[in-house]
Amino acid sequence: MLLFICNKILQTGVWPKSWTQSIFITLPKKGSLKLCQNYRTIGLISHPNKIMLKAILNRLKPEAEKIMADEQAGFRPGRSTLEHICNIRILMEKYLQYQQELHNVFMDFKKAFDRVWHEALRSTMRKYNINSNLISVIENMYNKATRAVFCNNKIRDWFRTTVGVRQGCLLSQTLFKIFLERILTDALEDHFGTVSIGGKPITNLRFADDIDGLAGNECELANLVKQVDKASSNFGMETSAEKTKIMTYSKESSKKERKINGQILECVTKFNNLGSIISDEGSKPEILSRIAQTTAALTKLKPIWNNKNMVVNSNSNSKIRLLCSLVV
């Protein structure tokens, strides 16, 4: 029966009503619970719907892979954060060695996934020649999608939205990357970067919505930020000046902030990018941080090392197995 329904959706594009509904629950965060911003919302969708979404995702991913730039490493087969971390460290060492300027701008969008404009998403998929049947199925799902908030043990009124990818939907990450690809393609169309990796000019490194813009001088940096701001606003997106940070690898730079495109952007000396601490002095802070984390973890195991009842007399000894797992 489930297979019949899924095939029918692919053929006609018509979705069961319950499969297009999302119920939102709220989870408290730190701070005063009287403030709305101190709650995190989670969207719940039906399990049969997720099976259908997985089938669509398997068809959508190969289409999306054809249009993704090499700079995008987020949630792609054979890609991870390691490549970008390695690339930025190699660039950093190269520019520091030759005493050249290298500017990083870590850009952040305000409510990125919640501001994807549905109509622009549809036109973007058509522009990239994604399978028309897939577009129709996804379009019909969003046209009928409704949401409700679960509050005080009661489901409130259902409502529709015209922006934002569905929370909890398996397609959301891929749809967002397609949408972001359109924005950055438009933004970088007339932008010429001077930074290169292996002889190939590179203007940014990105993992989903985490964007690290690269520039060889301040004018190039300002132009990059302006172009991304302009293209983003054309598609209903907005960069966050508060969360966007600039880092410069240069002995002469000592600015605490820069004004670009009418916005004040903070200059930082270190930044946690993709789980790795990057600093304007090189990799030393990251190395020290990892040594400290390792030392703290091993210190917690001190009672095991000092336990005389755990005798080293066989291959099954806990101390030996622990040593092998940590060191060998």
Short mmCIF file of C-alpha atoms in Angstrom, two decimals, residues 122-300:
data_model
loop_
_atom_site.label_atom_id
_atom_site.label_comp_id
_atom_site.label_asym_id
_atom_site.label_seq_id
_atom_site.Cartn_x
_atom_site.Cartn_y
_atom_site.Cartn_z
CA ARG A 122 11.24 26.88 -8.17
CA SER A 123 12.70 29.23 -10.79
CA THR A 124 16.21 28.23 -9.70
CA MET A 125 15.51 24.53 -10.20
CA ARG A 126 14.08 25.26 -13.65
CA LYS A 127 17.11 27.41 -14.49
CA TYR A 128 19.42 24.51 -13.67
CA ASN A 129 17.30 22.09 -15.77
CA ILE A 130 16.46 19.77 -12.90
CA ASN A 131 14.03 17.00 -13.86
CA SER A 132 10.64 18.62 -14.47
CA ASN A 133 8.76 15.80 -12.74
CA LEU A 134 10.85 16.26 -9.58
CA ILE A 135 10.20 20.00 -9.67
CA SER A 136 6.46 19.38 -10.01
CA VAL A 137 6.37 16.92 -7.08
CA ILE A 138 8.38 19.26 -4.83
CA GLU A 139 6.37 22.30 -5.92
CA ASN A 140 3.06 20.60 -5.13
CA MET A 141 4.35 19.54 -1.72
CA TYR A 142 5.28 23.13 -0.83
CA ASN A 143 2.05 24.53 -2.27
CA LYS A 144 0.02 22.29 0.05
CA ALA A 145 2.37 22.41 3.04
CA THR A 146 0.77 23.59 6.29
CA ARG A 147 2.16 24.06 9.77
CA ALA A 148 0.80 24.20 13.29
CA VAL A 149 2.29 24.81 16.72
CA PHE A 150 1.80 22.31 19.54
CA CYS A 151 1.34 24.39 22.69
CA ASN A 152 -0.25 23.61 26.06
CA ASN A 153 -1.04 20.04 24.96
CA LYS A 154 -3.02 21.29 21.99
CA ILE A 155 -2.38 21.66 18.25
CA ARG A 156 -3.11 25.26 17.28
CA ASP A 157 -4.45 26.61 13.97
CA TRP A 158 -2.86 25.43 10.72
CA PHE A 159 -1.18 28.05 8.52
CA ARG A 160 0.78 28.31 5.27
CA THR A 161 4.06 30.04 4.45
CA THR A 162 5.74 31.12 1.20
CA VAL A 163 9.30 31.18 2.56
CA GLY A 164 11.58 28.70 4.27
CA VAL A 165 12.42 25.08 3.53
CA ARG A 166 10.54 22.55 5.65
CA GLN A 167 12.15 21.76 8.97
CA GLY A 168 12.70 18.03 9.43
CA CYS A 169 12.37 17.41 5.69
CA LEU A 170 15.06 15.24 4.08
CA LEU A 171 15.11 17.49 1.01
CA SER A 172 15.77 20.75 2.84
CA GLN A 173 19.58 20.65 2.89
CA THR A 174 19.83 19.85 -0.82
CA LEU A 175 17.19 22.42 -1.78
CA PHE A 176 18.98 25.07 0.25
CA LYS A 177 22.32 24.29 -1.42
CA ILE A 178 20.69 24.64 -4.85
CA PHE A 179 19.21 27.98 -3.79
CA LEU A 180 22.55 29.18 -2.37
CA GLU A 181 24.34 28.10 -5.54
CA ARG A 182 22.13 30.47 -7.54
CA ILE A 183 22.83 33.36 -5.15
CA LEU A 184 26.61 32.93 -5.20
CA THR A 185 26.71 32.35 -8.95
CA ASP A 186 24.97 35.69 -9.48
CA ALA A 187 27.13 37.39 -6.83
CA LEU A 188 30.46 36.21 -8.26
CA GLU A 189 29.61 36.66 -11.93
CA ASP A 190 31.50 39.99 -12.17
CA HIS A 191 33.89 39.40 -9.27
CA PHE A 192 37.49 38.49 -10.01
CA GLY A 193 39.52 37.05 -7.14
CA THR A 194 43.30 37.06 -6.76
CA VAL A 195 43.53 34.15 -4.30
CA SER A 196 44.27 30.77 -5.86
CA ILE A 197 44.72 27.13 -4.87
CA GLY A 198 46.82 25.01 -7.22
CA GLY A 199 46.68 27.77 -9.82
CA LYS A 200 42.87 27.90 -9.77
CA PRO A 201 41.29 31.22 -8.64
CA ILE A 202 39.10 30.73 -5.57
CA THR A 203 36.79 33.28 -3.99
CA ASN A 204 35.17 31.20 -1.27
CA LEU A 205 35.04 27.89 0.56
CA ARG A 206 31.65 26.78 1.82
CA PHE A 207 30.03 23.99 3.77
CA ALA A 208 26.24 24.28 3.32
CA ASP A 209 25.50 27.81 4.61
CA ASP A 210 28.92 28.33 6.26
CA ILE A 211 30.76 30.59 3.81
CA ASP A 212 34.41 31.61 4.06
CA GLY A 213 35.07 34.39 1.54
CA LEU A 214 38.67 34.87 0.41
CA ALA A 215 40.34 38.04 -0.86
CA GLY A 216 43.89 39.20 -1.53
CA ASN A 217 43.37 42.85 -0.57
CA GLU A 218 40.87 45.14 1.15
CA CYS A 219 39.25 46.40 -2.08
CA GLU A 220 38.65 42.84 -3.23
CA LEU A 221 37.22 41.98 0.20
CA ALA A 222 34.82 44.95 0.13
CA ASN A 223 33.66 44.09 -3.39
CA LEU A 224 33.08 40.44 -2.44
CA VAL A 225 30.91 41.39 0.55
CA LYS A 226 28.94 43.94 -1.51
CA GLN A 227 28.27 41.48 -4.32
CA VAL A 228 27.06 38.76 -1.94
CA ASP A 229 24.87 41.28 -0.07
CA LYS A 230 23.32 42.49 -3.32
CA ALA A 231 22.64 39.03 -4.74
CA SER A 232 21.26 37.81 -1.40
CA SER A 233 18.79 40.68 -1.13
CA ASN A 234 17.54 39.94 -4.66
CA PHE A 235 16.43 36.53 -3.40
CA GLY A 236 15.01 37.62 -0.06
CA MET A 237 18.09 36.64 1.97
CA GLU A 238 20.05 38.92 4.29
CA THR A 239 23.56 38.65 5.70
CA SER A 240 24.02 39.19 9.43
CA ALA A 241 26.49 41.99 10.16
CA GLU A 242 26.59 40.94 13.82
CA LYS A 243 27.70 37.37 13.06
CA THR A 244 29.85 38.07 9.99
CA LYS A 245 33.52 38.27 10.98
CA ILE A 246 36.71 39.32 9.17
CA MET A 247 40.17 37.89 9.76
CA THR A 248 43.29 39.27 8.09
CA TYR A 249 46.66 37.55 7.79
CA SER A 250 48.96 40.56 7.69
CA LYS A 251 51.51 42.01 10.11
CA GLU A 252 50.36 45.56 9.30
CA SER A 253 46.65 45.04 9.98
CA SER A 254 45.42 46.03 13.44
CA LYS A 255 41.87 47.14 12.70
CA LYS A 256 39.14 46.09 15.12
CA GLU A 257 36.33 46.64 12.64
CA ARG A 258 35.64 47.57 9.03
CA LYS A 259 32.76 49.42 7.44
CA ILE A 260 31.68 47.70 4.25
CA ASN A 261 28.53 48.45 2.30
CA GLY A 262 27.23 50.58 5.17
CA GLN A 263 27.67 47.77 7.71
CA ILE A 264 30.16 47.54 10.57
CA LEU A 265 31.93 44.16 10.47
CA GLU A 266 34.07 43.00 13.38
CA CYS A 267 37.69 42.00 12.78
CA VAL A 268 38.81 39.01 14.85
CA THR A 269 42.16 37.34 15.53
CA LYS A 270 40.72 33.83 15.77
CA PHE A 271 37.55 32.09 14.62
CA ASN A 272 36.03 28.64 15.07
CA ASN A 273 35.40 27.58 11.48
CA LEU A 274 33.92 24.13 10.81
CA GLY A 275 34.99 22.97 14.26
CA SER A 276 38.60 24.07 13.84
CA ILE A 277 40.11 27.16 15.46
CA ILE A 278 41.72 29.41 12.85
CA SER A 279 43.91 32.30 13.98
CA ASP A 280 45.87 35.08 12.32
CA GLU A 281 49.06 33.69 13.91
CA GLY A 282 48.85 30.29 12.27
CA SER A 283 47.83 26.92 13.66
CA LYS A 284 49.34 27.24 17.15
CA PRO A 285 46.05 28.01 19.02
CA GLU A 286 44.37 25.02 17.36
CA ILE A 287 47.22 22.70 18.33
CA LEU A 288 47.22 23.97 21.92
CA SER A 289 43.44 23.57 22.07
CA ARG A 290 43.60 19.95 20.93
CA ILE A 291 46.44 19.17 23.35
CA ALA A 292 44.36 20.65 26.19
CA GLN A 293 41.30 18.59 25.18
CA THR A 294 43.38 15.40 24.98
CA THR A 295 45.03 16.08 28.35
CA ALA A 296 41.64 16.69 29.96
CA ALA A 297 40.26 13.44 28.52
CA LEU A 298 43.25 11.41 29.71
CA THR A 299 43.09 13.00 33.17
CA LYS A 300 39.55 11.70 33.54
#
